[in-house]
PDB file of C-alpha atoms in Angstrom:
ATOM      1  CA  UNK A1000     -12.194 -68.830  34.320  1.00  0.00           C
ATOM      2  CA  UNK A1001     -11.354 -66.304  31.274  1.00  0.00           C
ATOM      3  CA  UNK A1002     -13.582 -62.716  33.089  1.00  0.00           C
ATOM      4  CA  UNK A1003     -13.573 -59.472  31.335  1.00  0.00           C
ATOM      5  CA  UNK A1004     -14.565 -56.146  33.452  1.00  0.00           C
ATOM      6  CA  UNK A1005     -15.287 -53.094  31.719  1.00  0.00           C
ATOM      7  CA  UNK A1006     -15.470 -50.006  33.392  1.00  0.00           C
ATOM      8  CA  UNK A1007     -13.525 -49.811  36.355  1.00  0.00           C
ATOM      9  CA  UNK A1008     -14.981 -46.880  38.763  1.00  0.00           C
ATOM     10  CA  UNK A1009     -15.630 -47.570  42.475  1.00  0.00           C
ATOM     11  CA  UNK A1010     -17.441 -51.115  41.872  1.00  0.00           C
ATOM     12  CA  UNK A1011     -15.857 -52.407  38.809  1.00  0.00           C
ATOM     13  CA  UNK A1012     -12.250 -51.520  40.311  1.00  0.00           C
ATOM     14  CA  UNK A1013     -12.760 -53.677  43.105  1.00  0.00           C
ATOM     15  CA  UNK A1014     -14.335 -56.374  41.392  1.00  0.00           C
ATOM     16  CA  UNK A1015     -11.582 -56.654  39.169  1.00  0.00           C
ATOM     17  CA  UNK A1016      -9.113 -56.847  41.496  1.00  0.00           C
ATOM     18  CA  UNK A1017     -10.797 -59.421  43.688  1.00  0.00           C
ATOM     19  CA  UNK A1018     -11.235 -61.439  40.579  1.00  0.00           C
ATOM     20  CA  UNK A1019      -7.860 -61.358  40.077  1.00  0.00           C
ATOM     21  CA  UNK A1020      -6.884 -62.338  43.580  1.00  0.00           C
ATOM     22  CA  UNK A1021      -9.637 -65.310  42.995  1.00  0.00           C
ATOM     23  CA  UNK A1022      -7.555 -66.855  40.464  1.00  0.00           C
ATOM     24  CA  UNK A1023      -9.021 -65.799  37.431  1.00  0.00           C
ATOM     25  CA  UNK A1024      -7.749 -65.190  34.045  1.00  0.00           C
ATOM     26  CA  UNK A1025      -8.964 -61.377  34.001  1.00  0.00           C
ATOM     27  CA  UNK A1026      -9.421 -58.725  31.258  1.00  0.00           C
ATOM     28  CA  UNK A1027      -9.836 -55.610  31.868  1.00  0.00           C
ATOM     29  CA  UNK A1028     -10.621 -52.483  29.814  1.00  0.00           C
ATOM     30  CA  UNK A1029     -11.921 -48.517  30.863  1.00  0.00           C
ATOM     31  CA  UNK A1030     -11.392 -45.673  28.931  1.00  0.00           C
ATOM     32  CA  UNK A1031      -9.333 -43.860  32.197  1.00  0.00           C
ATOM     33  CA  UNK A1032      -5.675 -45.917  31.504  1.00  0.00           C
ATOM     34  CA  UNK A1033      -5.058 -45.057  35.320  1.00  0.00           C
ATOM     35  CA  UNK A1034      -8.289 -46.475  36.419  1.00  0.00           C
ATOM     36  CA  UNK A1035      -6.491 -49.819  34.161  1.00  0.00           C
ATOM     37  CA  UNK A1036      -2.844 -49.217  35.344  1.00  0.00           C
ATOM     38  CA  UNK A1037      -4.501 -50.070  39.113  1.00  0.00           C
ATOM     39  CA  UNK A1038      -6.135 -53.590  38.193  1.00  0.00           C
ATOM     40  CA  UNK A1039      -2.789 -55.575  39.097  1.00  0.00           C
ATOM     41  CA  UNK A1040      -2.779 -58.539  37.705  1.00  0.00           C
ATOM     42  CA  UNK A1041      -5.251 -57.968  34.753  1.00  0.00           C
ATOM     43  CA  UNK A1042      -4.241 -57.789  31.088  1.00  0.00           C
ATOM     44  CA  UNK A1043      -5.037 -54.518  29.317  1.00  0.00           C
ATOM     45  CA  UNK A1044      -7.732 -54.565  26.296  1.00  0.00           C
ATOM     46  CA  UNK A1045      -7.396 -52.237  24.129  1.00  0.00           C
ATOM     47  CA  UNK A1046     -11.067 -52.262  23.209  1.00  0.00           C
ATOM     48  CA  UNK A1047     -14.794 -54.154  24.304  1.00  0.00           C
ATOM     49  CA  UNK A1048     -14.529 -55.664  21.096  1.00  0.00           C
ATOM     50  CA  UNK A1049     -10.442 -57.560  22.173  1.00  0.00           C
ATOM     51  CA  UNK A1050     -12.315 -58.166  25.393  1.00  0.00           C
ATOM     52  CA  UNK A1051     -15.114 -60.094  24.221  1.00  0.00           C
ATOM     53  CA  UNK A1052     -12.691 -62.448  22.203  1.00  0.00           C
ATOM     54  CA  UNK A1053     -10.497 -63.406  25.243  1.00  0.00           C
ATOM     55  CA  UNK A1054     -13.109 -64.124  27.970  1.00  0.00           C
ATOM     56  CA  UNK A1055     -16.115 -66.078  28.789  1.00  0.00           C
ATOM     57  CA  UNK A1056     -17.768 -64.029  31.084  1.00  0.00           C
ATOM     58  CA  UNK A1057     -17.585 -60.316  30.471  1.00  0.00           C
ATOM     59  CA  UNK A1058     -19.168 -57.373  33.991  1.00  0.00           C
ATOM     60  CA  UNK A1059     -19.954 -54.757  33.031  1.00  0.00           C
ATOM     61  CA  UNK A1060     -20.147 -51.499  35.527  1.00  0.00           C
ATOM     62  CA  UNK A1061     -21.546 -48.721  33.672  1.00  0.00           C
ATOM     63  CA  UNK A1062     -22.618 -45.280  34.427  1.00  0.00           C
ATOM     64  CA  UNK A1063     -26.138 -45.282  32.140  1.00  0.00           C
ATOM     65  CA  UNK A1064     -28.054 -47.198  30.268  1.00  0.00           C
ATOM     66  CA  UNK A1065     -27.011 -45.831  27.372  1.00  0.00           C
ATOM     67  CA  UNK A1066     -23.182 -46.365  28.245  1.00  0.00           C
ATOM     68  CA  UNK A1067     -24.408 -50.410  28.602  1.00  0.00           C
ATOM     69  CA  UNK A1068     -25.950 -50.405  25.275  1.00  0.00           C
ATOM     70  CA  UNK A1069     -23.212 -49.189  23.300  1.00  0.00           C
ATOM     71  CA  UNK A1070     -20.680 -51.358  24.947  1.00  0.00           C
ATOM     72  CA  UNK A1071     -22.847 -54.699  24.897  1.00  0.00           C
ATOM     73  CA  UNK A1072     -23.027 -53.949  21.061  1.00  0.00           C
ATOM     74  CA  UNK A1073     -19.444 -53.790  20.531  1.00  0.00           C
ATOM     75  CA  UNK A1074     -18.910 -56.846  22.558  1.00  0.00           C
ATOM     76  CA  UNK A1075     -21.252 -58.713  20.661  1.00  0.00           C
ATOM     77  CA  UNK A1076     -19.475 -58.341  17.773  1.00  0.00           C
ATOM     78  CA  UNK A1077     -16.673 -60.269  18.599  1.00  0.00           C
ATOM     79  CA  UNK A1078     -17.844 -62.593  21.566  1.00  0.00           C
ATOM     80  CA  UNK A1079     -18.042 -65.796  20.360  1.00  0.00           C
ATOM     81  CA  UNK A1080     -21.787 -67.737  20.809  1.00  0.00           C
ATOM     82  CA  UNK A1081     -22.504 -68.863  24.495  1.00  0.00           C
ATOM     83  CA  UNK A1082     -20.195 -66.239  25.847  1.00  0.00           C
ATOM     84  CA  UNK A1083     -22.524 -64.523  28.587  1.00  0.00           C
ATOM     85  CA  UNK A1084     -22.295 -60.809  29.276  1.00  0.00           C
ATOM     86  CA  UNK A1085     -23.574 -59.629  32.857  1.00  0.00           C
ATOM     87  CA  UNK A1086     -24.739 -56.006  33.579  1.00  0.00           C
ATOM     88  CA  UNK A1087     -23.635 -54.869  37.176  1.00  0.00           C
ATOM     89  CA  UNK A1088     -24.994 -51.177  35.958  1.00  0.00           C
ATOM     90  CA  UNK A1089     -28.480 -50.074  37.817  1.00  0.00           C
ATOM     91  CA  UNK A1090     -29.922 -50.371  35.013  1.00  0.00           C
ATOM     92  CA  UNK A1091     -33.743 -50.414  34.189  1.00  0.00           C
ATOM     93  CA  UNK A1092     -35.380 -53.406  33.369  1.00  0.00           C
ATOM     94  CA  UNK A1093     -37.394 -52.529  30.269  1.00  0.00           C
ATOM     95  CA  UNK A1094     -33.806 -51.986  28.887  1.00  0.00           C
ATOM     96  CA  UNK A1095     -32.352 -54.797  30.142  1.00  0.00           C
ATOM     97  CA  UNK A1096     -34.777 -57.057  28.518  1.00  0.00           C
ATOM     98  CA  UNK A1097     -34.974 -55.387  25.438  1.00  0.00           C
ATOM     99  CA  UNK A1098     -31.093 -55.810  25.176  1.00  0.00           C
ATOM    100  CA  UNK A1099     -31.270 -59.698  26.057  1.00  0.00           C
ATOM    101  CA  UNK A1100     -33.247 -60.630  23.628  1.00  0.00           C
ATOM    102  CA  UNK A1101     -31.184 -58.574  20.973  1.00  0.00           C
ATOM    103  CA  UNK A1102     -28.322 -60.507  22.279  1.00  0.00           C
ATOM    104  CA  UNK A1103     -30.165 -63.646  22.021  1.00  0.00           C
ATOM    105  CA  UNK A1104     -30.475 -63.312  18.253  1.00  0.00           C
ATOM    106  CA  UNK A1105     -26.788 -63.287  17.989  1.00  0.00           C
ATOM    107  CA  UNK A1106     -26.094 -66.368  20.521  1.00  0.00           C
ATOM    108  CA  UNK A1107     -25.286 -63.989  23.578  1.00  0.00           C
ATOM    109  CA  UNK A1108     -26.661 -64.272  27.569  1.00  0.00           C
ATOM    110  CA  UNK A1109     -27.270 -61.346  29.122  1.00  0.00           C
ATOM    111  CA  UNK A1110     -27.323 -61.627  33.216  1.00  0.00           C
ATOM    112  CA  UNK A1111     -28.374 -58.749  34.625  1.00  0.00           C
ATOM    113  CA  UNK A1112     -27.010 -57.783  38.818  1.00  0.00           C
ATOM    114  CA  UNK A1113     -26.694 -54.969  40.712  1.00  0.00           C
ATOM    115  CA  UNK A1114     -24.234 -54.735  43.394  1.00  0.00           C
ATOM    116  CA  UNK A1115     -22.588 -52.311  45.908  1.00  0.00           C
ATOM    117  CA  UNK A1116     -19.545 -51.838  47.984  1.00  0.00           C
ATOM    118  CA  UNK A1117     -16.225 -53.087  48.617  1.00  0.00           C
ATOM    119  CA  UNK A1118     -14.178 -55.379  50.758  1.00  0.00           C
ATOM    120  CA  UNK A1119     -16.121 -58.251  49.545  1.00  0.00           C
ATOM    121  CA  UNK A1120     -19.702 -56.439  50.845  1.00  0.00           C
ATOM    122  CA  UNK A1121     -21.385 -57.291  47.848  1.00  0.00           C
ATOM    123  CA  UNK A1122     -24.797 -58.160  47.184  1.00  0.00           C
ATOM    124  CA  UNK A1123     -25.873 -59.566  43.993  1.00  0.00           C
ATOM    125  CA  UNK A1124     -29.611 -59.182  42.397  1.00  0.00           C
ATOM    126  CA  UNK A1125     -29.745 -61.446  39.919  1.00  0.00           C
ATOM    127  CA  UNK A1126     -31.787 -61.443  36.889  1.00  0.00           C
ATOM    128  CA  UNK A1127     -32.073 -64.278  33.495  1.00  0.00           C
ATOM    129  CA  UNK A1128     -32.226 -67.598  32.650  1.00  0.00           C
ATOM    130  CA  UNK A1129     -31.197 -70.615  35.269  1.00  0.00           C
ATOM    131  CA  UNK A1130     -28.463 -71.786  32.907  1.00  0.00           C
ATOM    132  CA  UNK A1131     -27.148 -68.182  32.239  1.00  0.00           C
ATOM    133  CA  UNK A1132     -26.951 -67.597  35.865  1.00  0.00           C
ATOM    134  CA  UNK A1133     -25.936 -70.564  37.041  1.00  0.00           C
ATOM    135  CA  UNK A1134     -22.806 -70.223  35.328  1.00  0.00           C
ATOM    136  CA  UNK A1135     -22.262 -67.219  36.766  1.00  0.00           C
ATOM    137  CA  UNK A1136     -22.630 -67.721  40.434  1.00  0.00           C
ATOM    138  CA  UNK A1137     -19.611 -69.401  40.733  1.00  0.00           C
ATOM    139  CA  UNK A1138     -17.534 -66.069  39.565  1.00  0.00           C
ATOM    140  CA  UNK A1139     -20.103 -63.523  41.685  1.00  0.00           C
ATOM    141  CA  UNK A1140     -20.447 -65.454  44.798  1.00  0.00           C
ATOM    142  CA  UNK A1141     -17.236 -65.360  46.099  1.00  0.00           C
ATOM    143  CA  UNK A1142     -17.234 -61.482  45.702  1.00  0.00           C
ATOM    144  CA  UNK A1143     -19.565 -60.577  48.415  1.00  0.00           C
ATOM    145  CA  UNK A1144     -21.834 -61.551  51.228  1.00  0.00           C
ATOM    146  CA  UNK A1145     -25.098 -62.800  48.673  1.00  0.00           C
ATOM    147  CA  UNK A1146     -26.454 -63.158  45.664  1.00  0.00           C
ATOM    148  CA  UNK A1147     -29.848 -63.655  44.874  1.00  0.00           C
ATOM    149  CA  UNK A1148     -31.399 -65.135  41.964  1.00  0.00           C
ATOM    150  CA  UNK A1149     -34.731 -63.022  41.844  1.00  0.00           C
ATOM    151  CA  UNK A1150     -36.180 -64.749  38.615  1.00  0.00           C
ATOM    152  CA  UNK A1151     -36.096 -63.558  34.695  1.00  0.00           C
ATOM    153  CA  UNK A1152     -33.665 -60.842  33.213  1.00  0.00           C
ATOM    154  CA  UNK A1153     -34.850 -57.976  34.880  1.00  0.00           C
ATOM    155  CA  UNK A1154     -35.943 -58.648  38.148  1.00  0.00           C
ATOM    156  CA  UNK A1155     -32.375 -58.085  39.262  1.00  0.00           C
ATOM    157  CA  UNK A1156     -32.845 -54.755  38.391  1.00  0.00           C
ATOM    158  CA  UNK A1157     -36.103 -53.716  39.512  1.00  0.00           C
ATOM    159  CA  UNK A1158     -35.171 -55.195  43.118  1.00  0.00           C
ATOM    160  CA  UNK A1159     -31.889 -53.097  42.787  1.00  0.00           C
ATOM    161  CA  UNK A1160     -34.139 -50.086  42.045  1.00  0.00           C
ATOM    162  CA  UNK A1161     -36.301 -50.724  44.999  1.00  0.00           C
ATOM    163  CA  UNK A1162     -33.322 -51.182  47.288  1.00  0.00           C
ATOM    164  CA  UNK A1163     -31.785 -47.646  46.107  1.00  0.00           C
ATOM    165  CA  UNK A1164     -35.746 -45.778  46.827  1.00  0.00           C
ATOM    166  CA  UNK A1165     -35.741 -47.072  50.126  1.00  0.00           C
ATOM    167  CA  UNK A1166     -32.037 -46.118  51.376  1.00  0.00           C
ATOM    168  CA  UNK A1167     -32.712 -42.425  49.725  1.00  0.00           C
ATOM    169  CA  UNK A1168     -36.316 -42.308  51.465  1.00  0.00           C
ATOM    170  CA  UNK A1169     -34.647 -42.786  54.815  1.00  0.00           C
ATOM    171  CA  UNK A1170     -31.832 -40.854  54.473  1.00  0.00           C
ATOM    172  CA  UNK A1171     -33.653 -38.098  53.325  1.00  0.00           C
ATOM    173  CA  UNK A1172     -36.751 -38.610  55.732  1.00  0.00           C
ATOM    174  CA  UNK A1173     -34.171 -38.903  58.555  1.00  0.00           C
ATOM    175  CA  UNK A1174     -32.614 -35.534  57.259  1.00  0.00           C
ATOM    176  CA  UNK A1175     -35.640 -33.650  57.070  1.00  0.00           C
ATOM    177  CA  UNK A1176     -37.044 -34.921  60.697  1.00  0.00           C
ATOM    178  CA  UNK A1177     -33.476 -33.941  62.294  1.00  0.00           C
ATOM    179  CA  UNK A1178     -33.782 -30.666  60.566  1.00  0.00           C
ATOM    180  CA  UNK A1179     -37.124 -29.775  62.473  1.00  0.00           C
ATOM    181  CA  UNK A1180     -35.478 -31.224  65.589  1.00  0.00           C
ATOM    182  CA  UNK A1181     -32.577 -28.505  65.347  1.00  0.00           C
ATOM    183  CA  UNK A1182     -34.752 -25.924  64.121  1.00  0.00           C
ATOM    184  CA  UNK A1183     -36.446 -26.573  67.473  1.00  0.00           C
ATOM    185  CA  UNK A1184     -33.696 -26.442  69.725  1.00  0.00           C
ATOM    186  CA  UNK A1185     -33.278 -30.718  70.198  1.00  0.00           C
ATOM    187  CA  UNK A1186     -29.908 -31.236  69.607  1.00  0.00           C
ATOM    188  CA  UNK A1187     -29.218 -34.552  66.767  1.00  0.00           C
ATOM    189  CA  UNK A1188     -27.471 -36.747  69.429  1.00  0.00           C
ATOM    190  CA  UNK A1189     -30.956 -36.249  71.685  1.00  0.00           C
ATOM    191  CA  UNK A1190     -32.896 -36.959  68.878  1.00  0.00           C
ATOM    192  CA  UNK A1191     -31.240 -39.461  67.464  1.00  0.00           C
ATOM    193  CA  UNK A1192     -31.507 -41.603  70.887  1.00  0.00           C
ATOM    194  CA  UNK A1193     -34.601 -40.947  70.916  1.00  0.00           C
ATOM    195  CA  UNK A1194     -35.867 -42.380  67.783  1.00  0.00           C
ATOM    196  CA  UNK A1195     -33.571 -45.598  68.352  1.00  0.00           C
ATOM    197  CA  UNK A1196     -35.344 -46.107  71.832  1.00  0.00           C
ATOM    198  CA  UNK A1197     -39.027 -45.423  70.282  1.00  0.00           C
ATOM    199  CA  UNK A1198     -38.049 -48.104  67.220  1.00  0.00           C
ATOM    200  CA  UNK A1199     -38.922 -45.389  64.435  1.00  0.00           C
ATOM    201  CA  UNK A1200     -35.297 -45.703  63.112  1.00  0.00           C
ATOM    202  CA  UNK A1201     -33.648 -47.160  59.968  1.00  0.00           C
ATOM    203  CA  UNK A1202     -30.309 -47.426  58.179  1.00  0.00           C
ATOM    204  CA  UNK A1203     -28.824 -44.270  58.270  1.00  0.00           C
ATOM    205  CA  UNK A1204     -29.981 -43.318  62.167  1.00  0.00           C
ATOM    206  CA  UNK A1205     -28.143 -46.584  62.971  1.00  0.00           C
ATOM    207  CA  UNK A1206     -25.305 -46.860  60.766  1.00  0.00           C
ATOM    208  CA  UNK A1207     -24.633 -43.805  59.081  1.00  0.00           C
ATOM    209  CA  UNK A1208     -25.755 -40.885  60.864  1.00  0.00           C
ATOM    210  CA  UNK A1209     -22.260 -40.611  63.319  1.00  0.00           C
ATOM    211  CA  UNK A1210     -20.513 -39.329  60.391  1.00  0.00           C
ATOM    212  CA  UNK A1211     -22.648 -36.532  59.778  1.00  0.00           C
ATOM    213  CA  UNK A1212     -20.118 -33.864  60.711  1.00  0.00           C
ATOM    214  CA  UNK A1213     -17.986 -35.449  57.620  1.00  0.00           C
ATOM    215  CA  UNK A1214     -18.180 -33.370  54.473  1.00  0.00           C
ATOM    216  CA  UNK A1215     -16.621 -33.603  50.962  1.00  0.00           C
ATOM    217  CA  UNK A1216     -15.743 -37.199  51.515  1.00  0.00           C
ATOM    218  CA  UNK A1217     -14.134 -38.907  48.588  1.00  0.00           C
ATOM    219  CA  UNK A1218     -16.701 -39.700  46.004  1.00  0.00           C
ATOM    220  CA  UNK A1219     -17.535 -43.506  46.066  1.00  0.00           C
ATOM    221  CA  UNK A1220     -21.142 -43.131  44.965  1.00  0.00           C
ATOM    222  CA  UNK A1221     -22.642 -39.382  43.302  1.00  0.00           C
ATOM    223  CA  UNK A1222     -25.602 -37.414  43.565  1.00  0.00           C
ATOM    224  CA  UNK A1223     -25.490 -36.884  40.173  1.00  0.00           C
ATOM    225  CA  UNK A1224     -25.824 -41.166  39.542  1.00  0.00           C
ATOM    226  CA  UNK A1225     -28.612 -41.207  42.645  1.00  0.00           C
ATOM    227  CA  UNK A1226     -30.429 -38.622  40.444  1.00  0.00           C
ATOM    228  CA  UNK A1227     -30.708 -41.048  37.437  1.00  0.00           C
ATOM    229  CA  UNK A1228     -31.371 -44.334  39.621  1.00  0.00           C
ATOM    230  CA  UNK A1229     -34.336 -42.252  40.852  1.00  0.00           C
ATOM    231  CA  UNK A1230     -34.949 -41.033  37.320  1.00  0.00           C
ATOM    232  CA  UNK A1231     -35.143 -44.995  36.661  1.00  0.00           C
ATOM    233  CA  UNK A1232     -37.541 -46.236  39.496  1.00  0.00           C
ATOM    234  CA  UNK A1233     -40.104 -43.008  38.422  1.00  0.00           C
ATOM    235  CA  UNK A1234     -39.764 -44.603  34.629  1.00  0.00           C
ATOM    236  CA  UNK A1235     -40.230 -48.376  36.164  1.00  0.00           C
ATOM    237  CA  UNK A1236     -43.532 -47.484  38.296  1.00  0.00           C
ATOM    238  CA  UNK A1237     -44.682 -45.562  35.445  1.00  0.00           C
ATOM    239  CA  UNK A1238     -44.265 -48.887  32.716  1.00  0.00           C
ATOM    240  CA  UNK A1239     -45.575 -51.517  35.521  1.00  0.00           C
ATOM    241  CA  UNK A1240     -48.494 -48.739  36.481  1.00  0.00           C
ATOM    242  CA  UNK A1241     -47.338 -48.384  40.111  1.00  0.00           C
ATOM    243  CA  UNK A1242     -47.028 -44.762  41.403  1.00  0.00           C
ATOM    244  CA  UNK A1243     -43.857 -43.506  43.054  1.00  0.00           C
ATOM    245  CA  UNK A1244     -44.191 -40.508  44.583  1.00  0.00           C
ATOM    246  CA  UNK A1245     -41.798 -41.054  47.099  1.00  0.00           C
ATOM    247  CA  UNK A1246     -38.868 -41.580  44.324  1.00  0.00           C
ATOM    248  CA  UNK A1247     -40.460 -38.528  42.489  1.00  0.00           C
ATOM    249  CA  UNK A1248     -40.101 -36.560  45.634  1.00  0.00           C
ATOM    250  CA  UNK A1249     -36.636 -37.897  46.069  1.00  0.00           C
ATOM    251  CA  UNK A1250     -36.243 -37.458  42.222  1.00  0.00           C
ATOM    252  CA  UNK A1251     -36.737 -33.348  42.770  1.00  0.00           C
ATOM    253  CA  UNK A1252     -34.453 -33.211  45.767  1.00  0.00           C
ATOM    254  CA  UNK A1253     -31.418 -34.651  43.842  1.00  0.00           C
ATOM    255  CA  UNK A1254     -31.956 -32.429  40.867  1.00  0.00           C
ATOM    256  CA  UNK A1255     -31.683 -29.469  43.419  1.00  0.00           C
ATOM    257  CA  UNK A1256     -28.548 -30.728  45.146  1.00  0.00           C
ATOM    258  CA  UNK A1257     -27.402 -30.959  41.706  1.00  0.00           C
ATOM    259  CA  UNK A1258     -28.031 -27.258  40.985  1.00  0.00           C
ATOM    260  CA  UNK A1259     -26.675 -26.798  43.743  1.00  0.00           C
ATOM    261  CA  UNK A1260     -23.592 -27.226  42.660  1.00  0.00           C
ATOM    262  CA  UNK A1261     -23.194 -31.155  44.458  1.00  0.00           C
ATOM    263  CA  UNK A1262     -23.657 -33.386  41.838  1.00  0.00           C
ATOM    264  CA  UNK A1263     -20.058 -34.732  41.941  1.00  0.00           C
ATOM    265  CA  UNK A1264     -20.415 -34.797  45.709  1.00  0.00           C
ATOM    266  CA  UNK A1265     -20.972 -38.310  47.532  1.00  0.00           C
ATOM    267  CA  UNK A1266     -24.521 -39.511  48.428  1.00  0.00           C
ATOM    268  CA  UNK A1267     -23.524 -38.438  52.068  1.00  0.00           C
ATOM    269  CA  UNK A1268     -23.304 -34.812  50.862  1.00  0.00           C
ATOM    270  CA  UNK A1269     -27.602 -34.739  51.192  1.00  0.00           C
ATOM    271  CA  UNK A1270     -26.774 -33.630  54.655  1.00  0.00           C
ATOM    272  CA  UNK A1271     -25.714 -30.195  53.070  1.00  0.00           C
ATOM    273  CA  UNK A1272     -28.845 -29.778  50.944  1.00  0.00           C
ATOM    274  CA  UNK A1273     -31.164 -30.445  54.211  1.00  0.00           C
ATOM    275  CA  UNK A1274     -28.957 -27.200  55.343  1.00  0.00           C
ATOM    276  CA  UNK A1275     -29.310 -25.405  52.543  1.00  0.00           C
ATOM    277  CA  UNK A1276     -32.568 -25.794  52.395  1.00  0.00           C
ATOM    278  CA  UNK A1277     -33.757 -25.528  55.962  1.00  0.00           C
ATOM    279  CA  UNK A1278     -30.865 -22.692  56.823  1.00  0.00           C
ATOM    280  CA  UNK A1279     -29.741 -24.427  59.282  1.00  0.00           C
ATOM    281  CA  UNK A1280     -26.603 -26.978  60.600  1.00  0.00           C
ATOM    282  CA  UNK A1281     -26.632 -30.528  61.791  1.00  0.00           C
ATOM    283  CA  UNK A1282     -23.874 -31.791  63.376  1.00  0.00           C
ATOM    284  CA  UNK A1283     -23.074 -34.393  66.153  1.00  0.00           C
ATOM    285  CA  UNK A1284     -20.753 -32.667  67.641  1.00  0.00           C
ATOM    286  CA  UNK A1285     -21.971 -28.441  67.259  1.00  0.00           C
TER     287      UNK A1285
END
């Protein structure tokens, strides 16, 4: 199949080359050339607009909403009718569906899914209409572990917003709890055995929490971007009349690791703003 990927960062990198490696006939355009240069395989666009003409299916992986707008406008302008544009930005849903039907007018699907990872770790949250979608699966399924259709355009997102305030909530939570365990003299190993045996953990005491002595790790996902998916689920409880204080909570914390000076740090930086702010140190190994 003729695919298009614009924006090629962490996600849209890997998609493209696993797209490539899938047999497609892949286009490819970001506004880094070395970010391009790295798609092996891929032809070069020189704009959204020469992208939309050459392929069927066009992913987008965007940093904002904004950034999605002004692309999926361009694109329209030269994708020909029935071409179907899917946005793999976390994105919120009142925009999403306020640019499908735009694109509508003008012949256009819009699919929106949010993903995350690499080596083919994927998981999909779909959102749009069963026709839209279901000519998509066939490119999106092969590039992770699941996809799930969740219903209208939209949905994708919202469930994508949900699954982002409930990794931050733990991480955090588990951050702040180890923090008053150090404070009083319970090493994090103890603890952390402790709240696996007494089945009060979650994802990052069980996965992630081993690798808390790591610090300045590349970038693959940054405070500054968890900031504005939090930003999103605050403005998606607000228009569905759902409070969120948890992600406004969590909202607050990123904007002070941010003036903090660890915006462009990775998600797994938070362990240095529950030191800063608790004057303190966790580590595995002390």
């Amino acid at each position: 199949m003729q695919v298009g990927v614009v924006g090629l960062g962490n996600i849209g990198g890997h998609i493209a080359r696993n797209l490539v490696a899938d047999g497609h006939d892949v286009t490819v355009f970001d506004v880094d050339a070395e970010r391009v240069k790295a798609v092996g395989g891929a032809q070069a666009a020189p704009s959204v607009a020469a992208l939309g003409q050459s392929s069927e299916i066009a992913l987008l992986s965007l940093p904002s909403p904004e950034v999605v707008r002004q692309v999926a406008d361009e694109w329209a302008t030269t994708a020909p009718a029935g071409s179907i544009l899917v946005d793999l930005s976390t994105n919120s849903p009142t925009v999403v569906r306020e640019l499908g039907a735009r694109l509508a007018r003008s012949g256009h699907h819009l699919v929106g899914g949010s993903p995350g990872a690499e080596n083919r770790m994927l998981m999909f949250m779909i959102g749009g209409d069963d026709d839209a979608v279901a000519r998509v699966m066939p490119v999106v399924e092969p590039l992770g572990r699941a996809a799930f259709h969740l219903g209208p355009l939209g949905q994708g997102n919202t469930m994508k917003l949900v699954n982002s305030l409930l990794a931050y909530a733990a991480t955090w939570a588990s951050l702040e709890g180890l923090s008053l365990c150090v404070k009083a003299g319970i090493p994090v190993q103890r603890a952390v055995e402790v709240l696996r045996t007494g089945g009060t953990t979650n994802f990052y005491l069980e996965r992630m929490v081993e690798g808390i002595d790591e610090r300045d790790r590349p970038t693959s996902f940054a405070l500054e971007l968890a900031a504005k998916d939090m930003g999103l689920v605050v403005d998606t409880g607000r228009s569905l009349g759902v409070p969120t204080p948890s992600g406004a909570a969590l909202l607050q914390v990123l904007v002070g690791a941010i003036a903090a000076g660890l915006g462009d740090h990775d998600w797994s930086d938070l362990v240095s703003a529950a030191e800063r702010q608790g004057g303190l140190e966790l580590r595995w190994n002390p």
